[in-house]
CSV table of C-alpha atoms and ligand atoms in Angstrom, one decimal:
chain,number,residue,atom,x,y,z
A,18,UNK,CA,138.8,151.1,158.1
A,19,UNK,CA,136.4,148.7,156.5
A,20,UNK,CA,134.5,150.4,153.7
A,21,UNK,CA,130.7,150.4,153.6
A,22,UNK,CA,131.0,150.0,149.8
A,23,UNK,CA,130.9,146.4,148.4
A,24,UNK,CA,134.3,145.2,147.2
A,25,UNK,CA,134.6,145.7,143.4
A,26,UNK,CA,134.4,142.4,141.5
A,27,UNK,CA,137.5,141.8,139.4
A,28,UNK,CA,136.6,141.9,135.8
A,29,UNK,CA,138.0,138.5,135.0
A,30,UNK,CA,136.0,136.6,137.6
A,31,UNK,CA,132.4,135.4,137.2
A,32,UNK,CA,129.9,137.5,139.1
A,33,UNK,CA,128.2,135.2,141.6
A,34,UNK,CA,124.7,134.4,140.6
A,35,UNK,CA,122.8,137.2,139.3
A,36,UNK,CA,121.5,134.5,137.0
A,37,UNK,CA,117.8,133.7,137.4
A,38,UNK,CA,117.1,131.3,140.3
A,39,UNK,CA,113.5,130.3,141.1
A,40,UNK,CA,113.0,133.7,142.8
A,41,UNK,CA,113.7,135.7,139.7
A,42,UNK,CA,110.9,136.1,137.1
A,43,UNK,CA,112.2,135.4,133.6
A,44,UNK,CA,110.8,137.7,130.9
A,45,UNK,CA,109.1,135.1,128.8
A,46,UNK,CA,107.1,132.0,129.4
A,47,UNK,CA,107.9,129.0,127.1
A,48,UNK,CA,104.8,129.6,124.9
A,49,UNK,CA,105.5,133.4,124.7
A,50,UNK,CA,109.1,132.8,123.7
A,51,UNK,CA,108.2,130.3,121.0
A,52,UNK,CA,105.5,132.5,119.6
A,53,UNK,CA,107.8,135.5,119.7
A,54,UNK,CA,110.5,133.6,117.8
A,55,UNK,CA,108.0,132.7,115.1
A,56,UNK,CA,106.4,136.1,114.8
A,57,UNK,CA,109.4,138.4,115.0
A,58,UNK,CA,110.4,137.7,111.4
A,59,UNK,CA,108.8,137.5,108.0
A,60,UNK,CA,109.5,134.7,105.4
A,61,UNK,CA,112.6,135.1,103.3
A,62,UNK,CA,111.7,135.9,99.7
A,63,UNK,CA,111.3,133.1,97.1
A,64,UNK,CA,114.1,133.0,94.5
A,65,UNK,CA,115.3,130.9,91.5
A,66,UNK,CA,118.0,128.3,91.8
A,67,UNK,CA,119.8,126.1,89.3
A,68,UNK,CA,118.2,122.6,89.1
A,69,UNK,CA,121.0,120.9,91.1
A,70,UNK,CA,120.5,123.4,93.9
A,71,UNK,CA,116.8,122.7,94.0
A,72,UNK,CA,116.8,119.2,95.6
A,73,UNK,CA,115.3,119.3,99.0
A,74,UNK,CA,113.9,122.9,98.6
A,75,UNK,CA,110.2,123.8,98.5
A,76,UNK,CA,108.8,124.7,95.1
A,77,UNK,CA,107.4,128.2,95.0
A,78,UNK,CA,105.7,127.9,91.6
A,79,UNK,CA,104.1,125.1,89.6
A,80,UNK,CA,106.5,123.3,87.2
A,81,UNK,CA,104.7,123.5,83.8
A,82,UNK,CA,105.7,121.7,80.6
A,83,UNK,CA,107.1,124.3,78.2
A,84,UNK,CA,106.2,122.1,75.3
A,85,UNK,CA,104.6,118.7,74.6
A,86,UNK,CA,106.5,115.8,76.3
A,87,UNK,CA,107.6,114.0,74.3
A,88,UNK,CA,107.6,116.7,71.7
A,89,UNK,CA,107.9,114.4,68.7
A,90,UNK,CA,106.8,110.9,67.9
A,91,UNK,CA,109.6,108.5,68.6
A,92,UNK,CA,110.3,104.8,68.5
A,93,UNK,CA,110.1,102.6,71.7
A,94,UNK,CA,112.1,99.9,69.9
A,95,UNK,CA,115.1,99.3,67.6
A,96,UNK,CA,113.6,98.2,64.3
A,97,UNK,CA,111.8,99.8,61.3
A,98,UNK,CA,109.2,102.4,60.9
A,99,UNK,CA,106.6,101.0,58.6
A,100,UNK,CA,103.6,102.1,56.6
A,101,UNK,CA,101.0,99.6,55.1
A,102,UNK,CA,101.3,95.8,55.0
A,103,UNK,CA,104.4,93.7,54.4
A,104,UNK,CA,106.5,93.2,52.4
A,105,UNK,CA,108.0,96.7,52.7
A,106,UNK,CA,110.6,98.3,50.5
A,107,UNK,CA,113.2,100.5,52.1
A,108,UNK,CA,112.5,104.2,51.8
A,109,UNK,CA,115.1,107.0,51.8
A,110,UNK,CA,115.8,108.2,55.4
A,111,UNK,CA,114.0,111.4,56.3
A,112,UNK,CA,111.3,111.2,53.6
A,113,UNK,CA,107.6,110.6,54.2
A,114,UNK,CA,106.6,106.9,54.1
A,115,UNK,CA,103.9,105.7,51.8
A,116,UNK,CA,102.1,102.4,52.1
A,117,UNK,CA,104.5,99.5,51.6
A,118,UNK,CA,107.5,101.4,52.7
A,119,UNK,CA,109.8,101.1,55.7
A,120,UNK,CA,112.8,102.9,57.2
A,121,UNK,CA,115.2,101.8,59.9
A,122,UNK,CA,114.8,103.4,63.3
A,123,UNK,CA,116.5,103.1,66.7
A,124,UNK,CA,114.9,103.4,70.2
A,125,UNK,CA,114.1,107.1,70.8
A,126,UNK,CA,114.6,107.9,67.1
A,127,UNK,CA,112.3,110.2,65.1
A,128,UNK,CA,109.3,108.5,63.5
A,129,UNK,CA,109.0,109.7,59.8
A,130,UNK,CA,105.8,111.2,58.6
A,131,UNK,CA,103.4,108.6,57.2
A,132,UNK,CA,104.7,105.7,59.4
A,133,UNK,CA,101.9,103.8,61.1
A,134,UNK,CA,103.9,101.5,63.4
A,135,UNK,CA,107.3,100.3,64.4
A,136,UNK,CA,108.3,96.7,63.6
A,137,UNK,CA,110.9,95.6,66.2
A,138,UNK,CA,114.1,94.1,64.9
A,139,UNK,CA,113.3,90.6,66.2
A,140,UNK,CA,110.0,90.5,64.2
A,141,UNK,CA,111.4,91.5,60.8
A,142,UNK,CA,114.1,90.3,58.5
A,143,UNK,CA,115.6,91.7,55.3
A,144,UNK,CA,115.0,89.5,52.2
A,145,UNK,CA,114.6,89.8,48.4
A,146,UNK,CA,111.5,89.8,46.3
A,147,UNK,CA,111.0,87.9,43.0
A,148,UNK,CA,112.9,90.6,41.2
A,149,UNK,CA,115.8,90.4,43.6
A,150,UNK,CA,115.1,93.7,45.2
A,151,UNK,CA,115.7,94.1,48.9
A,152,UNK,CA,112.5,94.0,51.0
A,153,UNK,CA,111.6,93.8,54.7
A,154,UNK,CA,109.3,90.9,55.6
A,155,UNK,CA,108.0,89.5,58.9
A,156,UNK,CA,110.3,87.0,60.6
A,157,UNK,CA,109.2,83.7,62.0
A,158,UNK,CA,109.2,85.2,65.5
A,159,UNK,CA,106.7,88.0,64.6
A,160,UNK,CA,103.5,87.8,66.7
A,161,UNK,CA,100.2,87.3,64.9
A,162,UNK,CA,98.9,90.7,63.7
A,163,UNK,CA,102.2,92.4,64.3
A,164,UNK,CA,102.8,95.3,63.9
A,165,UNK,CA,99.5,96.8,65.1
A,166,UNK,CA,98.6,100.4,64.2
A,167,UNK,CA,100.7,102.7,66.4
A,168,UNK,CA,102.7,99.8,68.0
A,169,UNK,CA,106.0,100.8,69.6
A,170,UNK,CA,105.4,104.5,68.8
A,171,UNK,CA,105.7,107.0,71.7
A,172,UNK,CA,103.2,109.6,70.8
A,173,UNK,CA,103.8,113.3,71.3
A,174,UNK,CA,102.4,114.8,74.6
A,175,UNK,CA,102.0,111.2,75.9
A,176,UNK,CA,103.5,112.3,79.3
A,177,UNK,CA,102.3,116.0,79.3
A,178,UNK,CA,100.9,118.6,77.0
A,179,UNK,CA,102.5,122.0,76.7
A,180,UNK,CA,101.2,124.1,79.6
A,181,UNK,CA,100.3,121.2,81.8
A,182,UNK,CA,101.3,121.3,85.5
A,183,UNK,CA,103.8,118.5,86.2
A,184,UNK,CA,104.7,119.4,89.8
A,185,UNK,CA,102.6,121.6,92.1
A,186,UNK,CA,103.9,124.5,94.0
A,187,UNK,CA,104.5,123.7,97.7
A,188,UNK,CA,106.2,120.3,96.9
A,189,UNK,CA,109.5,119.5,98.6
A,190,UNK,CA,111.6,118.7,95.6
A,191,UNK,CA,113.2,115.2,95.4
A,192,UNK,CA,115.8,114.3,92.7
A,193,UNK,CA,113.1,113.0,90.4
A,194,UNK,CA,111.1,116.2,90.6
A,195,UNK,CA,114.2,118.0,89.5
A,196,UNK,CA,114.5,115.6,86.5
A,197,UNK,CA,110.9,116.4,85.7
A,198,UNK,CA,111.7,120.1,85.8
A,199,UNK,CA,114.5,119.4,83.2
A,200,UNK,CA,112.0,117.3,81.1
A,201,UNK,CA,109.6,120.3,81.3
A,202,UNK,CA,112.3,122.4,79.7
A,203,UNK,CA,113.4,124.4,82.8
A,204,UNK,CA,117.0,125.4,83.7
A,205,UNK,CA,116.0,126.8,87.1
A,206,UNK,CA,113.3,126.3,89.6
A,207,UNK,CA,111.7,128.9,91.8
A,208,UNK,CA,111.9,127.9,95.5
A,209,UNK,CA,110.9,129.3,98.9
A,210,UNK,CA,113.6,131.1,100.8
A,211,UNK,CA,115.7,129.0,103.1
A,212,UNK,CA,117.5,130.5,106.0
A,213,UNK,CA,121.3,130.3,105.8
A,214,UNK,CA,122.8,129.5,109.2
A,215,UNK,CA,126.2,130.0,110.6
A,216,UNK,CA,127.2,128.0,113.8
A,217,UNK,CA,129.6,129.5,116.3
A,218,UNK,CA,130.9,127.4,119.2
A,219,UNK,CA,132.6,128.8,122.3
A,220,UNK,CA,134.4,127.0,125.1
A,221,UNK,CA,138.2,127.1,125.4
A,222,UNK,CA,137.8,123.9,127.5
A,223,UNK,CA,136.2,122.0,124.6
A,224,UNK,CA,138.2,119.5,122.6
A,225,UNK,CA,137.0,118.1,119.3
A,226,UNK,CA,138.8,114.8,119.2
A,227,UNK,CA,140.1,112.2,121.6
A,228,UNK,CA,139.7,111.9,125.3
A,229,UNK,CA,139.4,115.2,127.2
A,230,UNK,CA,141.8,115.8,130.1
A,231,UNK,CA,140.7,117.2,133.5
A,232,UNK,CA,138.9,120.5,133.0
A,233,UNK,CA,138.2,119.7,129.4
A,234,UNK,CA,135.0,118.4,127.8
A,235,UNK,CA,134.5,116.7,124.5
A,236,UNK,CA,132.6,118.8,121.9
A,237,UNK,CA,129.0,117.6,121.6
A,238,UNK,CA,127.8,120.4,119.4
A,239,UNK,CA,129.8,120.1,116.2
A,240,UNK,CA,128.8,116.5,115.6
A,241,UNK,CA,125.1,117.1,115.8
A,242,UNK,CA,124.0,120.8,115.5
A,243,UNK,CA,124.4,121.2,111.8
A,244,UNK,CA,122.4,118.1,111.1
A,245,UNK,CA,119.6,119.2,113.4
A,246,UNK,CA,119.6,122.7,111.9
A,247,UNK,CA,119.1,121.1,108.5
A,248,UNK,CA,116.2,119.1,109.8
A,249,UNK,CA,114.7,122.3,111.1
A,250,UNK,CA,114.9,123.8,107.6
A,251,UNK,CA,118.1,125.8,107.7
A,252,UNK,CA,121.1,125.4,105.3
A,253,UNK,CA,124.4,125.5,107.2
A,254,UNK,CA,127.0,127.7,105.7
A,255,UNK,CA,129.8,127.1,108.1
A,256,UNK,CA,130.7,126.1,111.6
A,257,UNK,CA,133.3,128.0,113.5
A,258,UNK,CA,135.0,127.7,116.9
A,259,UNK,CA,135.8,131.0,118.7
A,260,UNK,CA,138.1,131.7,121.6
A,261,UNK,CA,136.4,132.6,124.9
A,262,UNK,CA,136.8,136.4,124.6
A,263,UNK,CA,134.8,139.4,123.5
A,264,UNK,CA,137.0,140.3,120.6
A,265,UNK,CA,136.7,136.8,119.0
A,266,UNK,CA,133.0,136.6,119.5
A,267,UNK,CA,132.5,140.2,118.1
A,268,UNK,CA,134.5,139.2,115.0
A,269,UNK,CA,132.4,136.1,114.5
A,270,UNK,CA,129.2,138.0,114.8
A,271,UNK,CA,130.2,140.8,112.4
A,272,UNK,CA,128.5,141.0,109.0
A,273,UNK,CA,130.8,139.7,106.3
A,274,UNK,CA,130.1,139.7,102.5
A,275,UNK,CA,131.7,136.3,102.1
A,276,UNK,CA,129.5,134.9,104.9
A,277,UNK,CA,125.9,135.9,104.2
A,278,UNK,CA,124.1,134.1,107.1
A,279,UNK,CA,120.5,135.0,107.9
A,280,UNK,CA,120.8,133.4,111.3
A,281,UNK,CA,123.8,132.9,113.6
A,282,UNK,CA,123.5,130.2,116.2
A,283,UNK,CA,126.1,130.4,119.1
A,284,UNK,CA,126.6,127.9,121.9
A,285,UNK,CA,127.8,128.9,125.4
A,286,UNK,CA,128.7,132.2,126.9
A,287,UNK,CA,125.0,133.0,127.6
A,288,UNK,CA,125.6,133.5,131.4
A,289,UNK,CA,125.5,137.0,132.9
A,290,UNK,CA,128.9,136.8,134.5
A,291,UNK,CA,131.8,138.9,133.3
A,292,UNK,CA,133.4,135.9,131.5
A,293,UNK,CA,130.2,135.4,129.5
A,294,UNK,CA,130.7,137.8,126.7
A,295,UNK,CA,127.9,137.1,124.3
A,296,UNK,CA,125.5,139.8,125.5
A,297,UNK,CA,128.4,142.3,125.4
A,298,UNK,CA,129.2,141.4,121.8
A,299,UNK,CA,125.6,141.8,120.8
A,300,UNK,CA,125.4,145.2,122.5
A,301,UNK,CA,128.7,146.3,121.0
A,302,UNK,CA,127.4,145.5,117.5
A,303,UNK,CA,124.2,147.5,118.1
A,304,UNK,CA,122.0,144.4,118.5
A,305,UNK,CA,118.6,144.3,120.1
A,306,UNK,CA,117.3,141.6,122.4
A,307,UNK,CA,114.1,140.0,121.3
A,308,UNK,CA,114.2,137.2,123.8
A,309,UNK,CA,116.5,137.4,126.8
A,310,UNK,CA,115.9,134.5,129.1
A,311,UNK,CA,112.9,132.1,129.1
A,312,UNK,CA,111.1,130.6,132.1
A,313,UNK,CA,112.1,127.1,131.2
A,314,UNK,CA,114.5,124.5,132.5
A,315,UNK,CA,116.9,123.4,131.1
A,316,UNK,CA,117.8,126.2,128.7
A,317,UNK,CA,116.7,129.3,130.5
A,318,UNK,CA,119.6,131.6,129.3
A,319,UNK,CA,118.6,131.0,125.6
A,320,UNK,CA,118.4,134.4,123.8
A,321,UNK,CA,117.3,135.8,120.5
A,322,UNK,CA,118.7,139.1,119.2
A,323,UNK,CA,118.5,141.1,116.0
A,324,UNK,CA,121.4,143.1,114.5
A,325,UNK,CA,120.8,146.4,112.8
A,326,UNK,CA,121.3,144.8,109.3
A,327,UNK,CA,118.4,142.3,110.1
A,328,UNK,CA,120.6,139.2,110.8
A,329,UNK,CA,119.3,137.2,113.7
A,330,UNK,CA,121.3,135.6,116.6
A,331,UNK,CA,120.1,132.6,118.6
A,332,UNK,CA,122.3,132.2,121.7
A,333,UNK,CA,122.1,128.7,123.1
A,334,UNK,CA,123.5,127.8,126.5
A,335,UNK,CA,126.7,125.8,126.8
A,336,UNK,CA,125.1,122.9,128.7
A,337,UNK,CA,124.4,120.3,126.0
A,338,UNK,CA,120.8,119.4,126.9
A,339,UNK,CA,120.0,123.0,127.6
A,340,UNK,CA,121.3,124.0,124.2
A,341,UNK,CA,119.1,121.4,122.5
A,342,UNK,CA,116.0,122.6,124.4
A,343,UNK,CA,116.8,126.2,123.4
A,344,UNK,CA,117.1,125.1,119.8
A,345,UNK,CA,113.7,123.4,119.8
A,346,UNK,CA,112.1,126.4,121.6
A,347,UNK,CA,113.6,129.3,119.7
A,348,UNK,CA,115.5,128.2,116.6
A,349,UNK,CA,112.8,125.7,115.4
A,350,UNK,CA,110.0,128.4,115.1
A,351,UNK,CA,112.4,131.0,113.8
A,352,UNK,CA,113.7,128.8,111.0
A,353,UNK,CA,110.2,127.7,110.2
A,354,UNK,CA,108.9,131.2,109.7
A,355,UNK,CA,111.9,132.3,107.7
A,356,UNK,CA,111.4,129.3,105.5
A,357,UNK,CA,107.6,130.1,105.0
A,358,UNK,CA,106.6,127.1,107.0
A,359,UNK,CA,103.9,126.6,109.8
A,360,UNK,CA,104.8,126.8,113.4
A,361,UNK,CA,106.0,123.2,114.1
A,362,UNK,CA,103.0,121.2,115.5
A,363,UNK,CA,103.1,120.1,119.2
A,364,UNK,CA,101.6,116.8,120.3
A,365,UNK,CA,100.1,115.5,123.5
A,366,UNK,CA,101.1,112.5,125.6
A,367,UNK,CA,99.8,110.8,128.8
A,368,UNK,CA,102.1,111.3,131.7
A,369,UNK,CA,103.5,108.0,133.1
A,370,UNK,CA,104.5,109.3,136.5
A,371,UNK,CA,103.5,112.2,138.7
A,372,UNK,CA,105.8,115.2,138.2
A,373,UNK,CA,106.0,117.7,141.1
A,374,UNK,CA,105.6,121.5,140.7
A,375,UNK,CA,108.4,123.8,139.9
A,376,UNK,CA,107.0,127.3,140.3
A,377,UNK,CA,107.7,129.9,137.6
A,378,UNK,CA,109.1,127.6,134.9
A,379,UNK,CA,108.2,125.0,132.3
A,380,UNK,CA,110.3,121.9,132.5
A,381,UNK,CA,111.4,120.2,129.2
A,382,UNK,CA,111.8,116.6,130.0
A,383,UNK,CA,112.9,114.0,127.4
A,384,UNK,CA,110.5,111.0,127.7
A,385,UNK,CA,110.1,107.5,126.5
A,386,UNK,CA,106.8,105.9,125.7
A,387,UNK,CA,106.2,102.8,127.7
A,388,UNK,CA,102.8,101.1,127.2
A,389,UNK,CA,101.5,104.4,125.8
A,390,UNK,CA,102.6,106.4,128.8
A,391,UNK,CA,105.4,109.0,128.7
A,392,UNK,CA,108.0,108.6,131.4
A,393,UNK,CA,110.9,111.0,131.8
A,394,UNK,CA,114.2,109.4,130.8
A,395,UNK,CA,117.2,109.0,133.1
A,396,UNK,CA,120.3,111.0,132.3
A,397,UNK,CA,118.5,114.2,131.4
A,398,UNK,CA,120.3,116.8,133.5
A,399,UNK,CA,121.2,120.0,131.8
A,400,UNK,CA,124.8,118.9,131.1
A,401,UNK,CA,123.8,115.4,129.8
A,402,UNK,CA,122.7,113.9,126.5
A,403,UNK,CA,122.0,110.2,127.0
A,404,UNK,CA,118.4,110.9,128.1
A,405,UNK,CA,117.6,112.8,124.9
A,406,UNK,CA,119.3,110.3,122.7
A,407,UNK,CA,117.0,107.6,124.0
A,408,UNK,CA,113.8,109.8,124.0
A,409,UNK,CA,110.7,109.5,121.9
A,410,UNK,CA,109.9,113.2,122.4
A,411,UNK,CA,110.2,116.1,125.0
A,412,UNK,CA,107.4,116.7,127.5
A,413,UNK,CA,106.5,120.3,128.5
A,414,UNK,CA,105.6,120.1,132.1
A,415,UNK,CA,103.9,123.2,133.4
A,416,UNK,CA,105.0,125.0,136.6
A,417,UNK,CA,102.2,123.3,138.6
A,418,UNK,CA,103.5,119.8,137.6
A,419,UNK,CA,101.7,116.9,136.1
A,420,UNK,CA,99.5,114.1,137.4
A,421,UNK,CA,100.1,110.5,136.5
A,422,UNK,CA,97.7,109.7,133.6
A,423,UNK,CA,97.1,113.4,132.9
A,424,UNK,CA,97.9,114.9,129.4
A,425,UNK,CA,100.9,117.0,128.8
A,426,UNK,CA,102.1,118.8,125.7
A,427,UNK,CA,105.0,117.2,123.8
A,428,UNK,CA,107.5,118.5,121.3
A,429,UNK,CA,108.3,116.0,118.6
A,430,UNK,CA,112.0,115.5,117.9
A,431,UNK,CA,113.2,116.8,114.5
A,432,UNK,CA,114.9,113.5,113.7
A,433,UNK,CA,111.7,111.5,114.3
A,434,UNK,CA,109.4,113.6,112.1
A,435,UNK,CA,108.3,111.9,108.9
B,13,LIG,N1,125.7,131.4,139.0
B,13,LIG,C1,125.0,130.8,138.1
B,13,LIG,N2,125.6,130.0,137.2
B,13,LIG,C2,125.0,129.4,136.3
B,13,LIG,C3,123.5,129.5,136.2
B,13,LIG,C4,122.9,130.3,137.1
B,13,LIG,O1,121.7,130.5,137.1
B,13,LIG,N3,123.7,131.0,138.0
B,13,LIG,N4,122.9,128.8,135.2
B,13,LIG,C5,123.5,127.7,134.7
B,13,LIG,C6,122.8,127.2,133.5
B,13,LIG,S1,121.3,126.7,133.8
B,13,LIG,C7,123.4,127.2,132.3
B,13,LIG,S2,122.5,126.5,131.0
B,13,LIG,C8,124.7,127.7,132.1
B,13,LIG,C9,124.8,128.6,130.9
B,13,LIG,O2,126.1,128.9,130.7
B,13,LIG,P1,126.7,129.4,129.4
B,13,LIG,O3,125.8,129.5,128.2
B,13,LIG,O4,127.5,130.6,129.7
B,13,LIG,O5,127.7,128.2,128.9
B,13,LIG,P2,129.2,127.9,129.3
B,13,LIG,O6,129.4,128.4,130.7
B,13,LIG,O7,130.0,128.4,128.2
B,13,LIG,O8,129.1,126.4,129.4
B,13,LIG,C10,128.3,125.7,130.2
B,13,LIG,C11,128.7,124.2,130.2
B,13,LIG,O9,128.6,123.6,129.0
B,13,LIG,C12,129.8,123.0,128.5
B,13,LIG,N5,130.0,123.1,127.1
B,13,LIG,C13,130.2,124.3,126.4
B,13,LIG,N6,130.3,124.0,125.1
B,13,LIG,C14,130.3,122.7,125.0
B,13,LIG,C15,130.4,121.8,123.9
B,13,LIG,N7,130.6,122.2,122.6
B,13,LIG,N8,130.3,120.4,124.1
B,13,LIG,C16,130.1,120.0,125.4
B,13,LIG,N9,129.9,120.8,126.5
B,13,LIG,C17,130.0,122.1,126.3
B,13,LIG,C18,130.9,123.8,129.3
B,13,LIG,O10,132.1,123.1,129.4
B,13,LIG,C19,130.2,124.0,130.6
B,13,LIG,O11,130.3,122.8,131.4
B,13,LIG,O12,125.2,128.5,133.2
B,13,LIG,C20,125.0,127.8,134.4
B,13,LIG,N10,125.6,128.6,135.4
B,14,LIG,O1,118.6,125.5,132.8
B,14,LIG,MO1,120.4,125.5,132.4
B,14,LIG,O2,119.7,126.3,131.1
B,14,LIG,O3,120.2,124.1,133.3
B,14,LIG,O4,120.8,124.3,131.4
């Protein structure tokens, strides 16, 4: 007898589409999802790091000179510290000079008290006076009037006075700023918090080298995601591949002391079929969904969840372009807020071709600017990357489409930002 009940779905097979098609309303519009990702967290606290760890970080406190820089008068030339007019007799090193005395000095060396100038070695020569005593005289190559008062002496506080601000808070620190911090007398700098990110890639069919066989695909995430996450302000702690099963994903998402990530970004397994185990792993670890599906294409399965210990998870779809669009929509604002930065600015472009409606979803289309007009690139299906590689930005086409010549919002690409 045929049963009235539907046949049970074997647990190892994908459930046929209960994923959102055009008829299913996804919980968040693109704008809502982006705002939610920014607003669901607070900035990580500022902290002190050693100077070498400070490069590239954003300064959370002015760098102030702890003493005068330089803090003593020093010579800018190899030669002699001198007082009064030539000839000079040699004084004992370390003692105060009186008029008519000189003492040898090297570049950077301490200028003795009483010295009025430095005579560089080319401009002086050792000689003897009428009594046969050694004296320093001007050489033939000395310039007229040399040495002038204060010549070749680096005065104290010439570069900064004690207490003077040398680098302002808010500055992204380059290597020279770090050298200035050392000059100011600091051993550490206080910087804004920076989210630490762990990347977790799924896909048993994914191969990381060579040519993939039938049913396999070459990994397009590990070569690029860490770099893009860094451009978005995250520091990448590690990248990990996990097998396509619940236990492996659960283990990768568990909190570990040796792996203190603020944010975990996963790729793949975002579908709602029984083989897509990401949601099950999040639920099993007591996680809460903050964003579970976005009315956008590609990238609609992108999710954002929070674990009970405060760690965040961004789940990106496995399709390569969809993942990048999820990254720009959810990870970019999340990392910006955690790192105390503004919500990344959006731009506007003029649309170079009419784009038909697509009810219920925002389309994210990589575009190229041609004569000032933005035209969608080719090769921009969800599973492709060529279109994004060639793009000048990504257009946000609203559900009702766009007219040729009309303005549309555009997301700048992280690798094209100044
Ligand atoms: N019945 C339905 N099926 C699917 C729907 C739907 O609405 N109904 N949506 C499709 C869309 S849209 C997306 S996006 C994907 C999301 O799938 P997952 O996040 O579960 O991703 P996977 O199934 O693991 O992989 C999808 C695709 O991506 C390839 N992939 C994965 N990792 C990599 C990598 N490192 N490098 C290159 N390519 C990768 C993987 O081989 C698959 O081809 O679901 C659709 N299905
Ligand atoms: O919309 Mo899926 O997210 O095509 O890639």
